Amino acid sequence: MGGAAKNPGFLADPRFGEYIINTLLVAAVTAAACVLLAMTVGHGVRLNGGRFASAAAQVTTFGYAVPGAVVGIGVLISFATLDTALESAGVPGGTGLLVTGSVLGILYAYVIRFLAPAYQAVDASFTKIPATITASALSLGAGPRRILARVHVPLARSGIAVALMLVAIDAVKELPIVLLLRPFGFTTASVWVYELARENFWEKASLPALVIVAAAVLPVLVLVRQARRAETDRKARP
């Protein structure tokens, strides 16, 4: 049990900052990992093309359609199977608690769960880049990494920003995966709200719940402001 049973007060709880930091760190790392994978997959599809590559890219995003609890159980079963295989191969202890007993397991499940919104946002920006630009870079001898860093990423930066925001918002409010995979003593804002609500400390759960709402709303407000500014600049051009 987390801090709810021992100290239901939220203002005096010294772990308030720790829970928020845990939430923000997990969300930030998940967003960065998902966007990096989304850019890699989208970049590969753009260079290679073809229906098979596009279909394979779409398959990697199916995790978003699966409930978080199912993803968490799938991660547990997968690594339990891997442990058994490693032990059969003569590796003592298999993977041990490297994944299922650490934050690494949460991050792995989060990437599976939230890769889809990152890929959709990045891919939407990649499709706006004219194919002639990519072809010109290839004809000039630029390699795939240089094209990604010097061409695709700068031109798709708005979609990348949206992808980061979408994944971070989803990661902040995710609950089932954290409950299933979190190591002992690790608590996020969503778990804190759940524990307080389960103990009927409804008023005590208001502050962490508002923190989750703020973490989800503020990035959206920033994006809306940037979109309005871009629209204003576009209309102001002759």
Coordinates of N, CA and C in Angstrom, one line a residue:
M1 N 0.8 -1.2 0.0 CA 0.0 0.0 0.0 C 0.9 1.2 0.0
G2 N 0.4 2.3 -0.7 CA 1.2 3.5 -0.7 C 1.0 4.4 0.4
G3 N 1.2 5.7 0.2 CA 1.1 6.7 1.3 C -0.3 7.0 1.8
A4 N -1.3 6.5 1.1 CA -2.7 6.9 1.4 C -3.1 6.4 2.8
A5 N -2.7 5.1 3.1 CA -3.1 4.4 4.3 C -2.4 5.0 5.5
K6 N -1.1 5.4 5.3 CA -0.3 5.8 6.4 C -0.6 7.3 6.7
N7 N -0.7 8.1 5.7 CA -0.8 9.5 5.9 C -1.7 10.1 4.8
P8 N -3.0 10.1 5.1 CA -4.0 10.6 4.0 C -3.9 12.0 3.7
G9 N -3.3 12.8 4.6 CA -3.2 14.3 4.3 C -2.2 14.5 3.1
F10 N -2.7 15.4 2.2 CA -1.8 15.6 1.0 C -0.9 16.8 1.1
L11 N -1.4 17.8 1.9 CA -0.5 19.0 2.0 C 0.7 18.8 2.9
A12 N 0.5 17.9 3.9 CA 1.7 17.7 4.8 C 2.5 16.5 4.4
D13 N 2.1 15.7 3.4 CA 2.8 14.6 3.0 C 4.1 15.0 2.3
P14 N 5.2 14.6 2.8 CA 6.5 15.0 2.2 C 6.7 14.3 0.9
R15 N 5.9 13.2 0.6 CA 6.1 12.5 -0.7 C 5.4 13.1 -1.8
F16 N 4.7 14.2 -1.6 CA 3.9 14.8 -2.7 C 4.8 15.1 -3.9
G17 N 5.9 15.8 -3.6 CA 6.9 16.1 -4.7 C 7.4 14.9 -5.3
E18 N 7.7 13.8 -4.6 CA 8.2 12.6 -5.1 C 7.3 11.9 -6.1
Y19 N 6.0 11.9 -5.7 CA 5.0 11.3 -6.6 C 4.9 12.1 -7.9
I20 N 4.9 13.4 -7.8 CA 4.7 14.2 -9.0 C 6.0 14.1 -9.9
I21 N 7.2 14.0 -9.3 CA 8.4 13.8 -10.1 C 8.4 12.5 -10.7
N22 N 7.9 11.4 -10.0 CA 7.8 10.1 -10.7 C 6.9 10.1 -11.9
T23 N 5.8 10.8 -11.7 CA 4.8 10.9 -12.8 C 5.4 11.6 -14.0
L24 N 6.0 12.8 -13.8 CA 6.6 13.6 -14.9 C 7.8 12.9 -15.5
L25 N 8.6 12.2 -14.8 CA 9.8 11.6 -15.3 C 9.3 10.4 -16.2
V26 N 8.4 9.6 -15.8 CA 7.9 8.5 -16.6 C 7.3 9.0 -17.8
A27 N 6.5 10.0 -17.7 CA 5.8 10.6 -18.9 C 6.8 11.1 -19.9
A28 N 7.8 11.8 -19.4 CA 8.8 12.4 -20.3 C 9.6 11.4 -21.0
V29 N 10.1 10.4 -20.3 CA 10.9 9.3 -20.9 C 10.0 8.5 -21.9
T30 N 8.8 8.2 -21.5 CA 7.9 7.5 -22.5 C 7.6 8.3 -23.7
A31 N 7.4 9.6 -23.6 CA 7.1 10.5 -24.7 C 8.3 10.5 -25.7
A32 N 9.5 10.6 -25.1 CA 10.7 10.7 -25.9 C 11.0 9.4 -26.6
A33 N 10.8 8.3 -25.9 CA 11.0 6.9 -26.5 C 10.0 6.7 -27.6
C34 N 8.7 7.0 -27.4 CA 7.7 6.8 -28.4 C 7.9 7.6 -29.6
V35 N 8.3 8.9 -29.4 CA 8.5 9.8 -30.6 C 9.7 9.4 -31.4
L36 N 10.8 8.9 -30.7 CA 12.0 8.5 -31.4 C 11.6 7.2 -32.2
L37 N 10.9 6.3 -31.7 CA 10.5 5.1 -32.5 C 9.6 5.5 -33.6
A38 N 8.7 6.4 -33.3 CA 7.7 6.9 -34.4 C 8.5 7.5 -35.5
M39 N 9.5 8.4 -35.2 CA 10.3 9.0 -36.3 C 11.1 8.0 -37.1
T40 N 11.6 7.0 -36.4 CA 12.4 6.0 -37.0 C 11.5 5.1 -38.0
V41 N 10.3 4.7 -37.5 CA 9.4 3.9 -38.3 C 8.9 4.8 -39.5
G42 N 8.5 6.0 -39.2 CA 7.9 6.9 -40.3 C 9.0 7.2 -41.3
H43 N 10.2 7.4 -40.8 CA 11.3 7.7 -41.8 C 11.6 6.5 -42.7
G44 N 11.6 5.3 -42.1 CA 11.8 4.1 -42.9 C 10.8 3.9 -43.9
V45 N 9.5 4.2 -43.5 CA 8.4 4.0 -44.5 C 8.5 5.0 -45.6
R46 N 8.9 6.2 -45.3 CA 9.0 7.3 -46.3 C 10.2 7.0 -47.3
L47 N 11.3 6.4 -46.8 CA 12.4 6.1 -47.7 C 12.1 4.8 -48.5
N48 N 11.5 3.8 -47.9 CA 11.3 2.5 -48.6 C 10.0 2.5 -49.3
G49 N 9.0 3.1 -48.7 CA 7.6 3.1 -49.4 C 7.1 1.7 -49.4
G50 N 6.0 1.5 -50.2 CA 5.4 0.2 -50.4 C 4.3 -0.1 -49.4
R51 N 3.4 -0.9 -49.8 CA 2.3 -1.2 -48.9 C 2.7 -2.1 -47.7
F52 N 3.7 -3.0 -48.0 CA 4.1 -3.8 -46.9 C 4.8 -3.1 -45.8
A53 N 5.6 -2.1 -46.1 CA 6.2 -1.3 -45.1 C 5.2 -0.5 -44.3
S54 N 4.2 0.1 -45.0 CA 3.2 0.9 -44.3 C 2.3 0.0 -43.4
A55 N 2.0 -1.2 -43.9 CA 1.2 -2.2 -43.1 C 2.0 -2.6 -41.9
A56 N 3.3 -2.9 -42.0 CA 4.1 -3.3 -40.9 C 4.2 -2.1 -39.9
A57 N 4.2 -0.9 -40.3 CA 4.3 0.2 -39.4 C 3.0 0.4 -38.6
Q58 N 1.8 0.1 -39.3 CA 0.5 0.2 -38.6 C 0.4 -0.9 -37.6
V59 N 1.0 -2.1 -37.8 CA 0.9 -3.2 -36.9 C 1.5 -2.8 -35.5
T60 N 2.6 -2.0 -35.6 CA 3.3 -1.7 -34.4 C 2.5 -0.7 -33.5
T61 N 1.4 -0.2 -34.0 CA 0.6 0.8 -33.3 C -0.7 0.2 -32.7
F62 N -0.8 -1.1 -32.8 CA -2.1 -1.8 -32.3 C -2.2 -1.7 -30.8
G63 N -1.1 -1.5 -30.1 CA -1.2 -1.5 -28.6 C -2.1 -0.4 -28.0
Y64 N -2.4 0.6 -28.8 CA -3.3 1.7 -28.2 C -4.7 1.2 -28.2
A65 N -5.1 0.2 -29.0 CA -6.4 -0.3 -29.0 C -6.6 -1.3 -27.9
V66 N -5.6 -1.7 -27.2 CA -5.7 -2.7 -26.2 C -5.7 -2.1 -24.8
P67 N -6.6 -2.5 -23.9 CA -6.6 -1.9 -22.6 C -5.3 -2.0 -21.8
G68 N -5.0 -1.0 -21.0 CA -3.8 -1.0 -20.3 C -3.5 -2.2 -19.4
A69 N -4.6 -2.7 -18.8 CA -4.4 -3.9 -18.0 C -4.0 -5.1 -18.8
V70 N -4.5 -5.2 -20.0 CA -4.1 -6.3 -20.9 C -2.6 -6.2 -21.3
V71 N -2.2 -5.0 -21.6 CA -0.8 -4.7 -22.0 C 0.1 -5.1 -20.8
G72 N -0.3 -4.7 -19.6 CA 0.5 -5.0 -18.4 C 0.6 -6.5 -18.2
I73 N -0.5 -7.2 -18.3 CA -0.5 -8.7 -18.1 C 0.4 -9.3 -19.2
G74 N 0.2 -8.8 -20.4 CA 1.0 -9.3 -21.5 C 2.5 -9.2 -21.3
V75 N 2.9 -8.0 -20.7 CA 4.3 -7.8 -20.4 C 4.8 -8.8 -19.3
L76 N 4.0 -9.0 -18.3 CA 4.3 -9.9 -17.2 C 4.5 -11.4 -17.8
I77 N 3.5 -11.8 -18.6 CA 3.6 -13.1 -19.2 C 4.8 -13.3 -20.1
S78 N 5.1 -12.3 -20.9 CA 6.2 -12.3 -21.9 C 7.5 -12.5 -21.1
F79 N 7.7 -11.7 -20.1 CA 9.0 -11.8 -19.4 C 9.1 -13.0 -18.5
A80 N 7.9 -13.5 -18.0 CA 7.9 -14.8 -17.3 C 8.3 -15.9 -18.2
T81 N 7.8 -15.9 -19.5 CA 8.2 -16.9 -20.5 C 9.7 -16.8 -20.8
L82 N 10.2 -15.5 -20.9 CA 11.6 -15.3 -21.2 C 12.4 -15.8 -20.0
D83 N 12.0 -15.6 -18.8 CA 12.7 -16.1 -17.6 C 12.9 -17.6 -17.7
T84 N 11.7 -18.3 -18.0 CA 11.8 -19.8 -18.1 C 12.7 -20.2 -19.2
A85 N 12.7 -19.5 -20.4 CA 13.6 -19.9 -21.5 C 15.1 -19.7 -21.1
L86 N 15.4 -18.6 -20.4 CA 16.7 -18.4 -20.0 C 17.2 -19.3 -19.0
E87 N 16.3 -19.7 -18.0 CA 16.7 -20.7 -17.0 C 16.9 -22.0 -17.7
S88 N 16.1 -22.4 -18.7 CA 16.3 -23.6 -19.4 C 17.6 -23.7 -20.1
A89 N 18.1 -22.5 -20.6 CA 19.3 -22.4 -21.3 C 20.5 -22.3 -20.4
G90 N 20.3 -22.3 -19.1 CA 21.4 -22.3 -18.1 C 21.7 -21.0 -17.5
V91 N 20.9 -20.0 -17.7 CA 21.1 -18.7 -17.1 C 20.4 -18.6 -15.7
P92 N 21.1 -18.6 -14.6 CA 20.5 -18.6 -13.3 C 19.6 -17.4 -13.1
G93 N 18.3 -17.6 -12.7 CA 17.4 -16.5 -12.4 C 16.8 -15.9 -13.6
G94 N 17.2 -16.2 -14.8 CA 16.6 -15.6 -16.0 C 16.9 -14.1 -16.0
T95 N 15.9 -13.3 -16.2 CA 16.0 -11.8 -16.2 C 15.8 -11.3 -14.8
G96 N 15.4 -12.2 -13.8 CA 15.2 -11.8 -12.5 C 14.1 -10.7 -12.4
L97 N 14.3 -9.6 -11.7 CA 13.4 -8.6 -11.6 C 13.8 -7.3 -12.4
L98 N 14.6 -7.6 -13.4 CA 15.2 -6.4 -14.1 C 14.1 -5.6 -14.8
V99 N 13.1 -6.3 -15.3 CA 12.0 -5.6 -16.0 C 10.7 -5.5 -15.2
T100 N 10.3 -6.6 -14.7 CA 9.0 -6.7 -14.0 C 9.1 -6.1 -12.6
G101 N 10.3 -5.9 -12.1 CA 10.5 -5.4 -10.7 C 11.1 -4.0 -10.7
S102 N 11.0 -3.3 -11.8 CA 11.6 -2.0 -11.9 C 10.8 -1.1 -12.8
V103 N 11.2 0.2 -12.8 CA 10.4 1.1 -13.7 C 10.6 0.8 -15.1
L104 N 11.6 0.0 -15.5 CA 11.8 -0.4 -16.9 C 10.7 -1.1 -17.4
G105 N 10.0 -1.9 -16.6 CA 8.9 -2.7 -17.1 C 7.7 -1.7 -17.4
I106 N 7.5 -0.7 -16.6 CA 6.5 0.3 -16.8 C 6.7 1.0 -18.1
L107 N 8.0 1.4 -18.3 CA 8.3 2.2 -19.6 C 8.1 1.3 -20.8
Y108 N 8.5 0.0 -20.7 CA 8.3 -0.9 -21.8 C 6.9 -1.0 -22.2
A109 N 6.0 -1.2 -21.2 CA 4.6 -1.3 -21.4 C 4.0 0.0 -21.9
Y110 N 4.5 1.1 -21.4 CA 4.0 2.4 -21.9 C 4.3 2.6 -23.4
V111 N 5.5 2.2 -23.8 CA 5.9 2.4 -25.2 C 4.9 1.5 -26.1
I112 N 4.7 0.3 -25.7 CA 3.7 -0.5 -26.4 C 2.3 0.1 -26.5
R113 N 1.9 0.7 -25.4 CA 0.6 1.2 -25.3 C 0.4 2.6 -26.0
F114 N 1.4 3.4 -26.0 CA 1.3 4.8 -26.5 C 2.1 5.1 -27.8
L115 N 2.6 4.1 -28.4 CA 3.3 4.3 -29.7 C 2.4 4.8 -30.8
A116 N 1.1 4.4 -30.8 CA 0.2 4.7 -31.8 C 0.0 6.2 -32.0
P117 N -0.4 7.0 -30.9 CA -0.6 8.4 -31.1 C 0.6 9.2 -31.5
A118 N 1.8 8.7 -31.1 CA 3.0 9.3 -31.5 C 3.3 9.1 -33.0
Y119 N 3.0 7.9 -33.4 CA 3.3 7.6 -34.9 C 2.3 8.3 -35.7
Q120 N 1.0 8.4 -35.3 CA 0.0 9.0 -36.1 C 0.3 10.5 -36.3
A121 N 0.8 11.2 -35.2 CA 1.1 12.6 -35.3 C 2.3 12.8 -36.2
V122 N 3.4 12.0 -36.0 CA 4.6 12.2 -36.7 C 4.4 11.8 -38.2
D123 N 3.6 10.8 -38.5 CA 3.4 10.4 -39.8 C 2.6 11.4 -40.6
A124 N 1.6 12.1 -39.9 CA 0.8 13.1 -40.5 C 1.7 14.3 -41.0
S125 N 2.7 14.6 -40.2 CA 3.7 15.6 -40.6 C 4.6 15.2 -41.7
F126 N 5.0 13.9 -41.6 CA 5.9 13.4 -42.7 C 5.2 13.4 -44.0
T127 N 3.9 13.1 -44.1 CA 3.2 13.1 -45.3 C 3.0 14.4 -46.0
K128 N 3.2 15.5 -45.2 CA 3.1 16.8 -45.7 C 4.4 17.3 -46.4
I129 N 5.5 16.5 -46.2 CA 6.8 16.8 -46.8 C 6.8 16.3 -48.2
P130 N 7.0 17.1 -49.2 CA 7.0 16.7 -50.6 C 8.0 15.6 -50.8
A131 N 7.6 14.6 -51.6 CA 8.5 13.5 -51.9 C 9.7 13.9 -52.7
T132 N 9.6 15.0 -53.4 CA 10.7 15.5 -54.2 C 11.9 16.0 -53.3
I133 N 11.5 16.5 -52.1 CA 12.6 16.9 -51.2 C 13.4 15.7 -50.8
T134 N 12.8 14.7 -50.4 CA 13.5 13.5 -50.0 C 14.3 12.9 -51.1
A135 N 13.7 12.9 -52.3 CA 14.4 12.3 -53.5 C 15.6 13.2 -53.8
S136 N 15.5 14.5 -53.7 CA 16.6 15.4 -53.9 C 17.8 15.1 -53.0
A137 N 17.4 15.0 -51.7 CA 18.5 14.7 -50.7 C 19.2 13.4 -51.0
L138 N 18.4 12.4 -51.4 CA 19.0 11.1 -51.7 C 19.9 11.2 -53.0
S139 N 19.5 12.0 -54.0 CA 20.3 12.1 -55.2 C 21.6 12.9 -54.9
L140 N 21.6 13.7 -53.9 CA 22.8 14.4 -53.5 C 23.7 13.6 -52.6
G141 N 23.4 12.4 -52.3 CA 24.2 11.5 -51.6 C 24.0 11.5 -50.1
A142 N 23.0 12.2 -49.6 CA 22.7 12.2 -48.2 C 22.2 10.8 -47.7
G143 N 22.7 10.3 -46.6 CA 22.3 9.0 -46.1 C 21.0 9.1 -45.3
P144 N 20.4 8.0 -44.9 CA 19.1 8.0 -44.2 C 19.2 8.8 -42.9
R145 N 20.3 8.7 -42.1 CA 20.4 9.4 -40.9 C 20.4 10.9 -41.1
R146 N 21.2 11.3 -42.1 CA 21.3 12.8 -42.4 C 20.0 13.3 -42.9
I147 N 19.3 12.6 -43.7 CA 18.0 13.0 -44.2 C 17.0 13.2 -43.0
L148 N 17.1 12.2 -42.1 CA 16.2 12.4 -40.9 C 16.5 13.6 -40.1
A149 N 17.8 13.8 -39.8 CA 18.2 14.9 -38.9 C 18.1 16.3 -39.6
R150 N 18.4 16.3 -40.9 CA 18.5 17.6 -41.6 C 17.3 18.0 -42.4
V151 N 16.5 17.0 -42.7 CA 15.3 17.3 -43.6 C 14.0 17.0 -42.9
H152 N 13.8 15.7 -42.5 CA 12.5 15.3 -42.0 C 12.2 15.9 -40.7
V153 N 13.1 15.8 -39.7 CA 12.8 16.4 -38.4 C 12.6 17.9 -38.4
P154 N 13.4 18.7 -39.0 CA 13.0 20.1 -39.1 C 11.7 20.5 -39.7
L155 N 11.4 19.7 -40.8 CA 10.1 20.0 -41.5 C 8.9 19.5 -40.7
A156 N 9.1 18.5 -39.9 CA 8.0 17.8 -39.1 C 8.0 18.2 -37.7
R157 N 8.7 19.3 -37.3 CA 8.8 19.6 -35.9 C 7.5 19.9 -35.2
S158 N 6.5 20.4 -35.9 CA 5.2 20.7 -35.3 C 4.5 19.3 -34.9
G159 N 4.6 18.4 -35.8 CA 4.0 17.1 -35.6 C 4.7 16.3 -34.4
I160 N 6.0 16.5 -34.4 CA 6.8 15.9 -33.3 C 6.4 16.5 -31.9
A161 N 6.2 17.8 -31.9 CA 5.8 18.5 -30.7 C 4.4 18.0 -30.2
V162 N 3.5 17.8 -31.2 CA 2.1 17.3 -30.9 C 2.3 15.8 -30.4
A163 N 3.1 15.0 -31.0 CA 3.3 13.7 -30.5 C 3.8 13.6 -29.1
L164 N 4.8 14.4 -28.8 CA 5.3 14.5 -27.4 C 4.2 14.8 -26.4
M165 N 3.4 15.8 -26.8 CA 2.3 16.2 -25.9 C 1.3 15.1 -25.7
L166 N 0.9 14.5 -26.8 CA -0.2 13.4 -26.7 C 0.3 12.3 -25.8
V167 N 1.5 11.8 -26.0 CA 2.0 10.7 -25.3 C 2.2 11.0 -23.8
A168 N 2.7 12.2 -23.5 CA 2.9 12.6 -22.2 C 1.6 12.7 -21.4
I169 N 0.5 13.2 -22.1 CA -0.8 13.3 -21.4 C -1.3 11.9 -21.1
D170 N -1.2 11.0 -22.0 CA -1.7 9.7 -21.8 C -0.9 9.0 -20.7
A171 N 0.4 9.2 -20.7 CA 1.3 8.6 -19.7 C 1.0 9.1 -18.3
V172 N 0.7 10.4 -18.2 CA 0.4 11.0 -16.8 C -0.8 10.3 -16.2
K173 N -1.9 10.1 -17.0 CA -3.1 9.6 -16.4 C -3.3 8.1 -16.4
E174 N -2.3 7.3 -16.9 CA -2.4 5.9 -17.0 C -2.3 5.3 -15.6
L175 N -3.2 4.3 -15.3 CA -3.3 3.7 -14.0 C -3.0 2.2 -14.0
P176 N -3.8 1.4 -14.8 CA -3.6 -0.1 -14.7 C -2.2 -0.6 -14.9
I177 N -1.5 -0.1 -15.9 CA -0.1 -0.5 -16.1 C 0.8 -0.3 -14.9
V178 N 0.6 0.9 -14.3 CA 1.5 1.2 -13.1 C 1.1 0.3 -12.0
L179 N -0.2 0.0 -11.8 CA -0.6 -0.8 -10.7 C 0.0 -2.3 -10.8
L180 N 0.0 -2.7 -12.1 CA 0.5 -4.1 -12.3 C 2.0 -4.3 -12.3
L181 N 2.7 -3.3 -12.7 CA 4.1 -3.4 -12.9 C 5.0 -2.6 -12.0
R182 N 4.5 -1.7 -11.2 CA 5.3 -0.8 -10.4 C 6.1 -1.6 -9.4
P183 N 7.4 -1.2 -9.2 CA 8.2 -1.8 -8.1 C 7.7 -1.3 -6.7
F184 N 8.1 -2.0 -5.7 CA 7.7 -1.6 -4.3 C 8.2 -0.2 -4.0
G185 N 7.2 0.6 -3.5 CA 7.5 1.9 -3.1 C 7.4 3.0 -4.2
F186 N 7.2 2.6 -5.4 CA 7.1 3.5 -6.5 C 5.6 3.9 -6.7
T187 N 5.3 5.2 -6.7 CA 4.0 5.7 -6.8 C 3.9 6.9 -7.7
T188 N 2.9 6.9 -8.5 CA 2.6 8.1 -9.4 C 1.4 8.8 -9.0
A189 N 1.1 9.9 -9.6 CA -0.1 10.7 -9.2 C -1.4 9.9 -9.4
S190 N -1.4 9.2 -10.5 CA -2.7 8.4 -10.8 C -2.9 7.3 -9.7
V191 N -1.8 6.6 -9.3 CA -1.9 5.6 -8.3 C -2.3 6.3 -6.9
W192 N -1.7 7.4 -6.7 CA -2.0 8.1 -5.4 C -3.5 8.5 -5.3
V193 N -4.1 9.0 -6.4 CA -5.5 9.3 -6.5 C -6.3 8.0 -6.2
Y194 N -5.9 6.9 -6.9 CA -6.6 5.7 -6.7 C -6.6 5.2 -5.3
E195 N -5.4 5.2 -4.6 CA -5.3 4.8 -3.3 C -6.2 5.6 -2.3
L196 N -6.1 6.9 -2.5 CA -6.9 7.8 -1.6 C -8.4 7.6 -1.8
A197 N -8.8 7.5 -3.1 CA -10.2 7.2 -3.4 C -10.7 5.9 -2.8
R198 N -9.8 4.9 -2.9 CA -10.2 3.6 -2.4 C -10.4 3.6 -0.9
E199 N -9.7 4.5 -0.2 CA -9.8 4.6 1.3 C -10.9 5.7 1.6
N200 N -11.6 6.1 0.6 CA -12.7 7.1 0.8 C -12.2 8.5 1.2
F201 N -11.0 8.8 0.9 CA -10.4 10.1 1.2 C -10.7 11.0 -0.1
W202 N -11.9 11.3 -0.3 CA -12.2 11.9 -1.6 C -11.7 13.4 -1.6
E203 N -11.8 14.1 -0.5 CA -11.2 15.4 -0.5 C -9.7 15.4 -0.6
K204 N -9.1 14.4 0.0 CA -7.7 14.3 0.0 C -7.1 14.0 -1.4
A205 N -8.0 13.4 -2.2 CA -7.6 13.0 -3.6 C -7.7 14.2 -4.6
S206 N -8.3 15.3 -4.1 CA -8.5 16.4 -5.0 C -7.3 17.0 -5.6
L207 N -6.3 17.2 -4.7 CA -5.1 17.9 -5.2 C -4.3 17.1 -6.3
P208 N -4.0 15.8 -6.0 CA -3.3 15.0 -7.1 C -4.2 14.9 -8.3
A209 N -5.5 14.8 -8.1 CA -6.4 14.7 -9.3 C -6.3 16.0 -10.1
L210 N -6.2 17.2 -9.5 CA -6.1 18.4 -10.2 C -4.8 18.5 -10.8
V211 N -3.7 18.0 -10.2 CA -2.4 18.0 -10.8 C -2.4 17.2 -12.2
I212 N -3.1 16.1 -12.2 CA -3.3 15.3 -13.4 C -4.0 16.1 -14.5
V213 N -5.1 16.7 -14.1 CA -5.9 17.5 -15.0 C -5.0 18.7 -15.6
A214 N -4.2 19.3 -14.7 CA -3.4 20.4 -15.1 C -2.3 19.9 -16.1
A215 N -1.7 18.8 -15.8 CA -0.7 18.2 -16.6 C -1.2 17.9 -18.0
A216 N -2.5 17.6 -18.1 CA -3.1 17.2 -19.4 C -3.6 18.5 -20.1
V217 N -4.1 19.5 -19.4 CA -4.6 20.6 -20.0 C -3.6 21.6 -20.5
L218 N -2.6 21.9 -19.7 CA -1.6 22.9 -20.0 C -0.9 22.7 -21.4
P219 N -0.4 21.5 -21.7 CA 0.2 21.3 -23.0 C -0.8 21.5 -24.1
V220 N -2.1 21.2 -23.9 CA -3.1 21.4 -25.0 C -3.2 22.9 -25.2
L221 N -3.2 23.7 -24.1 CA -3.4 25.2 -24.2 C -2.2 25.7 -25.0
V222 N -1.0 25.2 -24.7 CA 0.2 25.7 -25.4 C 0.1 25.4 -26.9
L223 N -0.3 24.2 -27.2 CA -0.5 23.8 -28.6 C -1.5 24.7 -29.3
V224 N -2.6 24.9 -28.6 CA -3.7 25.8 -29.2 C -3.2 27.2 -29.5
R225 N -2.4 27.7 -28.5 CA -1.8 29.1 -28.7 C -0.9 29.1 -29.8
Q226 N 0.0 28.1 -29.9 CA 0.9 28.1 -31.1 C 0.2 28.0 -32.4
A227 N -0.9 27.2 -32.4 CA -1.6 27.0 -33.7 C -2.3 28.3 -34.1
R228 N -2.8 29.1 -33.1 CA -3.4 30.4 -33.4 C -2.4 31.4 -33.9
R229 N -1.2 31.3 -33.3 CA -0.1 32.2 -33.7 C 0.3 31.9 -35.1
A230 N 0.4 30.6 -35.4 CA 0.8 30.2 -36.8 C -0.2 30.7 -37.8
E231 N -1.5 30.5 -37.4 CA -2.6 30.9 -38.3 C -2.5 32.4 -38.5
T232 N -2.3 33.2 -37.5 CA -2.2 34.6 -37.6 C -1.0 35.1 -38.5
D233 N 0.1 34.4 -38.3 CA 1.3 34.7 -39.1 C 1.0 34.4 -40.6
R234 N 0.3 33.3 -40.8 CA 0.0 32.9 -42.2 C -0.9 33.9 -42.9
K235 N -1.9 34.4 -42.1 CA -2.8 35.4 -42.7 C -2.2 36.8 -42.9
A236 N -1.1 37.0 -42.1 CA -0.5 38.3 -42.2 C 0.5 38.4 -43.4
R237 N 0.9 37.2 -43.9 CA 1.8 37.2 -45.0 C 1.1 37.7 -46.3
P238 N 1.8 38.5 -47.1 CA 1.2 39.1 -48.4 C 0.9 38.0 -49.4

